[in-house]
Short mmCIF file of C-alpha atoms in Angstrom, two decimals:
data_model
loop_
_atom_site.label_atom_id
_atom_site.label_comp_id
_atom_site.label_asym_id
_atom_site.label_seq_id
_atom_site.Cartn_x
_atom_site.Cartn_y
_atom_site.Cartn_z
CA UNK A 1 57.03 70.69 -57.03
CA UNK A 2 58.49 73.97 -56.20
CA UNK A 3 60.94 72.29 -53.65
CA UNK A 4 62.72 70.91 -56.81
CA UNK A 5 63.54 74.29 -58.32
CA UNK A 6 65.84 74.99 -55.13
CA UNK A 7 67.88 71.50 -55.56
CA UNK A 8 70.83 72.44 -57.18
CA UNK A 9 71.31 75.45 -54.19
CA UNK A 10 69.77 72.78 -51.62
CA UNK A 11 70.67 69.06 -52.23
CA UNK A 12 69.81 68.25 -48.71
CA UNK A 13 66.28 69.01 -49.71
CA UNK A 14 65.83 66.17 -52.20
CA UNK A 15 65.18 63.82 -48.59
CA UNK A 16 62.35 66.41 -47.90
CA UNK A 17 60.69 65.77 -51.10
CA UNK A 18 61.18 62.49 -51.25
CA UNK A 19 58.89 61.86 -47.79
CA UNK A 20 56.38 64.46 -49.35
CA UNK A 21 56.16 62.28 -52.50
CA UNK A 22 55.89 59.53 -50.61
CA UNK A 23 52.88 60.67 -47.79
CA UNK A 24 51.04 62.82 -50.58
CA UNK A 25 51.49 61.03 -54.01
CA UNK A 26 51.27 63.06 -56.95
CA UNK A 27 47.74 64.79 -58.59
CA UNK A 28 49.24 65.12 -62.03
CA UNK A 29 50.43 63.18 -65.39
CA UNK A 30 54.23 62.48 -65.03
CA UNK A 31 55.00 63.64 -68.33
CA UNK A 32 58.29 63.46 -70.06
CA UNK A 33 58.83 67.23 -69.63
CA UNK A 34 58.67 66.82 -65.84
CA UNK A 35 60.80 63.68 -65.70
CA UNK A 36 63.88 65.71 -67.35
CA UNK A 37 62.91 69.12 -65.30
CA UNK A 38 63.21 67.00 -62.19
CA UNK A 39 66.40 64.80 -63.87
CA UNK A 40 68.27 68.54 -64.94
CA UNK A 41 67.04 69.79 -61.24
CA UNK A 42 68.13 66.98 -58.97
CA UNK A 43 71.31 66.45 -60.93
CA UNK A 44 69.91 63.07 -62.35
CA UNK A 45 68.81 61.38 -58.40
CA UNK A 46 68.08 57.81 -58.88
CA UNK A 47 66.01 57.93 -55.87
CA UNK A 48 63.93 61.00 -56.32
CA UNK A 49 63.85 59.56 -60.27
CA UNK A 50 62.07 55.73 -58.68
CA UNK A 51 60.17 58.22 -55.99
CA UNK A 52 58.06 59.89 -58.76
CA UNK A 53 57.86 56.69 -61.17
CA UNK A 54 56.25 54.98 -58.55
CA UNK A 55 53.95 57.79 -57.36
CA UNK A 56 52.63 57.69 -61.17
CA UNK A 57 52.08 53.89 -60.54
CA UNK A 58 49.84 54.69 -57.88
CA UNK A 59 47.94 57.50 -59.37
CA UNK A 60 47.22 55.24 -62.16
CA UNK A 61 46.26 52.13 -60.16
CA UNK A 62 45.76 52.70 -56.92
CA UNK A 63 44.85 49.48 -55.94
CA UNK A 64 47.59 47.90 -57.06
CA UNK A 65 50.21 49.93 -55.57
CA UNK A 66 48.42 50.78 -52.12
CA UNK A 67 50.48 48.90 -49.21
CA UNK A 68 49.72 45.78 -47.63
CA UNK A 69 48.11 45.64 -44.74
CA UNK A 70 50.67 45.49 -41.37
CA UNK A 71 49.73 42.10 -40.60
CA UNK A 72 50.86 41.28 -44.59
CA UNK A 73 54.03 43.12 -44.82
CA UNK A 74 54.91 41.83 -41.44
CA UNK A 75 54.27 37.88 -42.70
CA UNK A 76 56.44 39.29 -45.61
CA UNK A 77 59.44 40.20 -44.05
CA UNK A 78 59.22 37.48 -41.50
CA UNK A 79 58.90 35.06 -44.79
CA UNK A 80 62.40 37.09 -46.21
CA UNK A 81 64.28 36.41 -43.23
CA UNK A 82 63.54 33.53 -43.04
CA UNK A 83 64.91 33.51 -46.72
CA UNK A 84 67.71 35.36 -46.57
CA UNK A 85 69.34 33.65 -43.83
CA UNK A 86 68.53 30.27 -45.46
CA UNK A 87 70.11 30.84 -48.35
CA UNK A 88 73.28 32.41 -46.67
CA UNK A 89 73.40 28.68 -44.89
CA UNK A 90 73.23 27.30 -47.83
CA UNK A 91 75.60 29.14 -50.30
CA UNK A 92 78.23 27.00 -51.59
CA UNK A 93 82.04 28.21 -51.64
CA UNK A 94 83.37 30.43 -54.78
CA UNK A 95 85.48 33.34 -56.41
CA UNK A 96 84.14 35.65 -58.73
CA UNK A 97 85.73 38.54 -60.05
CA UNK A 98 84.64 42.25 -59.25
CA UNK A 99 85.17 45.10 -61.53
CA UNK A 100 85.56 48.52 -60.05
CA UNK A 101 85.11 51.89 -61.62
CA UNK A 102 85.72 54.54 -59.45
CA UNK A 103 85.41 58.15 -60.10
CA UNK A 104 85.61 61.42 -57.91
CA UNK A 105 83.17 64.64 -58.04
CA UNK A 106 83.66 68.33 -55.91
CA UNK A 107 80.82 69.22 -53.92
CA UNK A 108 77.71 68.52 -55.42
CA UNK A 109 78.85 69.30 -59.15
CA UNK A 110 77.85 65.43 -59.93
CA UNK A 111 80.81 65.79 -61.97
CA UNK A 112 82.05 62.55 -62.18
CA UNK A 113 85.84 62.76 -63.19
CA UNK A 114 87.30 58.77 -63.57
CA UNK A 115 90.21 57.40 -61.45
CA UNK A 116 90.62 54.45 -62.14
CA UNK A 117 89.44 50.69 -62.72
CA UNK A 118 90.18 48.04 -60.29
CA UNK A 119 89.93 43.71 -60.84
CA UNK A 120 89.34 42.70 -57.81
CA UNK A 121 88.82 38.54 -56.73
CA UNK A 122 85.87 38.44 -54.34
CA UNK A 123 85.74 34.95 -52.75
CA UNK A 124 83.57 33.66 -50.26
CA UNK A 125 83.30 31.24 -47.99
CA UNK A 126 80.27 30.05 -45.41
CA UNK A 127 82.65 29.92 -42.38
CA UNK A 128 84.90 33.41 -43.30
CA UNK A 129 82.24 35.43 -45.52
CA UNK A 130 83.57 37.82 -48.26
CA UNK A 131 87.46 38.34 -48.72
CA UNK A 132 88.92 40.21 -51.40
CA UNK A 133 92.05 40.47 -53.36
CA UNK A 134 93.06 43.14 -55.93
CA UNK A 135 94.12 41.73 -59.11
CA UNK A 136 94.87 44.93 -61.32
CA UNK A 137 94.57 48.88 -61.00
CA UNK A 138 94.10 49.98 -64.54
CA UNK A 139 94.80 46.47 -66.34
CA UNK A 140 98.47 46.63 -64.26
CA UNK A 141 99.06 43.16 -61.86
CA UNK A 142 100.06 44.29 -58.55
CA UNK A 143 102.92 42.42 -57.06
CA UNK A 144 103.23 38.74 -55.04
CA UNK A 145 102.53 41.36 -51.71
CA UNK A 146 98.97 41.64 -52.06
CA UNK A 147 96.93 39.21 -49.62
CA UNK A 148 93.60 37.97 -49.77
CA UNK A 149 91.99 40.29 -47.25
CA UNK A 150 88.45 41.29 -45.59
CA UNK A 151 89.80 45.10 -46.67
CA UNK A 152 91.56 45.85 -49.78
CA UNK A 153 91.80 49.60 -49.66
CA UNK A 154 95.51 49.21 -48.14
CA UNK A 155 96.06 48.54 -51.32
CA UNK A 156 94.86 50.65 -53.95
CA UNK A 157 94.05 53.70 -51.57
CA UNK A 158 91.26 56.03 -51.27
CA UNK A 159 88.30 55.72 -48.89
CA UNK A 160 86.03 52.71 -48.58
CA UNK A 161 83.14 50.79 -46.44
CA UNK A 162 83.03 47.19 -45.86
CA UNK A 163 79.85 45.22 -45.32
CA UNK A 164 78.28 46.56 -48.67
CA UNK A 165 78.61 43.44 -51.01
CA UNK A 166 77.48 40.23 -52.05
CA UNK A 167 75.89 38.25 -49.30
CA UNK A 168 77.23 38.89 -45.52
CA UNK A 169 75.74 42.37 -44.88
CA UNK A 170 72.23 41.29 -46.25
CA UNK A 171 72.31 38.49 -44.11
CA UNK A 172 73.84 40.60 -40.91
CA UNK A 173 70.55 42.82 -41.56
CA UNK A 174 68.43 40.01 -40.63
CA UNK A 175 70.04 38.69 -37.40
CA UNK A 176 68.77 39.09 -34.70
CA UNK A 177 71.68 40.66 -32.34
CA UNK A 178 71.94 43.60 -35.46
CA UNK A 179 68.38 44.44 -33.74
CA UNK A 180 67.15 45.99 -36.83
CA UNK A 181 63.99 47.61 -37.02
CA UNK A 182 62.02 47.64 -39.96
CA UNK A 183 59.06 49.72 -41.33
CA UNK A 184 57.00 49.25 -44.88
CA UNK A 185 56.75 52.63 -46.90
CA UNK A 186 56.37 51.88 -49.99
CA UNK A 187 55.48 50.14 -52.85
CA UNK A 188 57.68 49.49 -56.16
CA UNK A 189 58.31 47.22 -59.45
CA UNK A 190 61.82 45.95 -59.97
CA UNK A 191 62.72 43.60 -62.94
CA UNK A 192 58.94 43.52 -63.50
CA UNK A 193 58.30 42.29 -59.77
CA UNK A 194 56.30 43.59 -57.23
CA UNK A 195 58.09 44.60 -54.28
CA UNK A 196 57.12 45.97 -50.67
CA UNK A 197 60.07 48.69 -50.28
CA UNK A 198 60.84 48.51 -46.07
CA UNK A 199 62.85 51.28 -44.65
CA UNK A 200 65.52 49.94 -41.99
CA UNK A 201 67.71 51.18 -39.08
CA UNK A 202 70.37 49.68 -37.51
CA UNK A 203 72.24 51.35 -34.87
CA UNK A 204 75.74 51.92 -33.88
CA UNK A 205 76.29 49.48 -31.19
CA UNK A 206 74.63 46.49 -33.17
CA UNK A 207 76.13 47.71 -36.82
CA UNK A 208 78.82 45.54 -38.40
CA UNK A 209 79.29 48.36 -41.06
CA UNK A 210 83.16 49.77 -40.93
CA UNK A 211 84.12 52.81 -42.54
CA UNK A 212 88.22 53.20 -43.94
CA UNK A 213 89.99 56.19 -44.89
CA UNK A 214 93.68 56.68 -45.50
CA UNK A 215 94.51 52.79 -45.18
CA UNK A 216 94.84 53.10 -41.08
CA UNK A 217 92.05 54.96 -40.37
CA UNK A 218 88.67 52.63 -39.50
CA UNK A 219 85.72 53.72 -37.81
CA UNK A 220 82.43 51.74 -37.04
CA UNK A 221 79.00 53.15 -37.82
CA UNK A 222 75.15 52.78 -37.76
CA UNK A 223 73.27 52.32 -40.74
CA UNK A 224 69.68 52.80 -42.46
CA UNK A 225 68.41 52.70 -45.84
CA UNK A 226 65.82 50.86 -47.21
CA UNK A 227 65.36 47.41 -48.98
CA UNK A 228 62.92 45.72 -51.89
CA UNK A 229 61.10 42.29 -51.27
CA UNK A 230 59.57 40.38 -53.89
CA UNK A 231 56.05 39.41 -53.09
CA UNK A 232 56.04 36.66 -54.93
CA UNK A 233 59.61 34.95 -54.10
CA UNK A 234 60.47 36.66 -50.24
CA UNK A 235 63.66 37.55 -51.86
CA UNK A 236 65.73 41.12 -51.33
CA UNK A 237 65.98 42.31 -54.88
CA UNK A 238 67.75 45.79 -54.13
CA UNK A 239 69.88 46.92 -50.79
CA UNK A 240 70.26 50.60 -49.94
CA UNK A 241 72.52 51.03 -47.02
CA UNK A 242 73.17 54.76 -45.65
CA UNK A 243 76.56 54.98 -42.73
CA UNK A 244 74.97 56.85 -39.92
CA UNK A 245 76.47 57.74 -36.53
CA UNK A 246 79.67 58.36 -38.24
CA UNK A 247 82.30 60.21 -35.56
CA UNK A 248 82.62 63.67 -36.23
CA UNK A 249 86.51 64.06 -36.89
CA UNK A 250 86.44 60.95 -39.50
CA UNK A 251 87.65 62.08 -42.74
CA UNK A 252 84.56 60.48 -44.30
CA UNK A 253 81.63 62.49 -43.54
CA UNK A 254 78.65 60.13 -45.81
CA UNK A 255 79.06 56.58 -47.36
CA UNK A 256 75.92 55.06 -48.83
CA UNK A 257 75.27 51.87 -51.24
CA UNK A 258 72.85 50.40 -53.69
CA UNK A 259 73.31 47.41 -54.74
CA UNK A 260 71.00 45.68 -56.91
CA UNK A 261 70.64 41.41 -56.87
CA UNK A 262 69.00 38.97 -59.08
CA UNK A 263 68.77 35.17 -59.74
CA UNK A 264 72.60 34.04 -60.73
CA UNK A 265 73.45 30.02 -62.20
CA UNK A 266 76.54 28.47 -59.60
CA UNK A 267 76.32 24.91 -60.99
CA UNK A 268 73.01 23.36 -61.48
CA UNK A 269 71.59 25.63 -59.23
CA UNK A 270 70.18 29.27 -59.01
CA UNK A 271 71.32 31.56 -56.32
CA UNK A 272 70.22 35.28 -55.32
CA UNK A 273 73.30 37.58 -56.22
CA UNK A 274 74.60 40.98 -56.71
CA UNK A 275 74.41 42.25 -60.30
CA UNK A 276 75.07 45.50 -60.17
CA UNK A 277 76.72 48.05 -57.00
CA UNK A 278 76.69 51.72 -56.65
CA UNK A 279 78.99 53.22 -53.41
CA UNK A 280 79.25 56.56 -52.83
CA UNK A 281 81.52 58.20 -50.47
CA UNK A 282 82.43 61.81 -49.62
CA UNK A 283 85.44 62.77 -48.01
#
């Protein structure tokens, strides 16, 4: 654990402990002394945070948490693409509306300082996907100008990625010209669910994943990150995308996304959807 002591000087670090979590486990009690030493340490790191919790899960039942075997976590992610693209097929036509809080931080203060709060109409349709449309920046209509767009950043300014919501970019994941490769690492339990956490890649020339900055400026990029299946359902339950490749002189120099789903009433009928998003973006 001494690697976590150097955090707040080495942020870049909390990758390296992550992997050494991960390949070693832990020999010790997580107590609740070491949970806030590593929360004070790693400025609060959501991953480093689900890294240790389940490391304590498989200290204290091994058997349980160990992997599957290859042949089972291959079945399983062949059984979730299956899934996935199913249920993309087979999403019915709606509008929902998105709510946006969006806050700014220097360096790696995790500062958070608010901006602002945007409405934003997501609709989607089989045939189009996702398009957007901003409804209010900080409860204030925007006039008859704004369009129903696949970007709405034009309008409201700032940086942003597209491909990080709601159903298209899970879906793209599992196709096969996006040529992903996939890789089980890990073992975790989301909403009480056991999940097989995968690690992913997708690169550059396969990626659908656009960067924006400044309203003209658009680059396309690679991705990785890593997903959770449930065992029991072959459902994605969380989505962690990381931009990779991303040009050199582009003003954004890291974009990543959680995003968190969950069983959601259309109807009469139950559909996998986003509950819950977390972009980051440094500029």
């Amino acid at each position: 654990m001494s690697l976590v002591y150097q955090l707040p000087q080495h942020p870049e670090k909390r990758d390296e402990i992550v992997e050494e979590i991960r390949t070693r486990g832990i020999g010790f009690p997580l107590t609740s002394g070491l949970r806030s030493l590593v929360a004070t340490k790693s400025g609060n790191d959501a991953l480093l945070r689900r890294t240790l919790e389940e490391a304590e899960r498989r200290r204290t039942n091994p058997t349980a948490s160990a992997l599957p075997s290859e042949a089972e976590a291959n079945e399983l992610l062949a059984r979730t693409r299956v899934a996935t693209l199913a249920a993309a097929e087979a999403m019915p036509d709606f509008i929902v509306k998105q709510l946006i809080k969006r806050t700014a931080a220097y360096g790696n203060t995790n500062n958070w300082i608010p901006l602002d709060n945007l409405s934003i109409a997501v609709s989607y349709r089989a045939n189009v996907g996702e398009e957007y449309k901003v409804l209010t920046v900080n409860g204030m209509p925007l006039g008859q100008e704004v369009k129903e767009s696949k970007d709405y950043s034009k309008y409201v300014g700032g940086a942003s990625s597209s491909g990080v919501e709601y159903i298209s970019s899970l879906a793209d994941l599992f196709k096969p010209e996006s040529r992903t490769s996939f890789k089980p690492v890990d073992t975790d339990l989301l909403q009480t669910r056991r999940t097989i956490v995968y690690e992913y890649e997708v690169r550059k020339p396969h990626s659908r994943l656009t960067l924006t900055a400044d309203k003209t400026s658009a680059a396309n990029v690679g991705s990785r990150g890593r997903i959770w299946i449930d065992r029991g359902t072959n459902r994605v339950l969380r989505f962690e995308q990381i931009a990779t490749e991303i040009p050199p002189d582009f003003p954004i120099t890291a974009a990543s996304s959680l995003i968190d789903y969950d069983w959601v009433t259309i109807g009469e009928n139950k559909f996998v959807l986003p509950t819950r998003s977390e972009v980051l973006i440094t500029a």
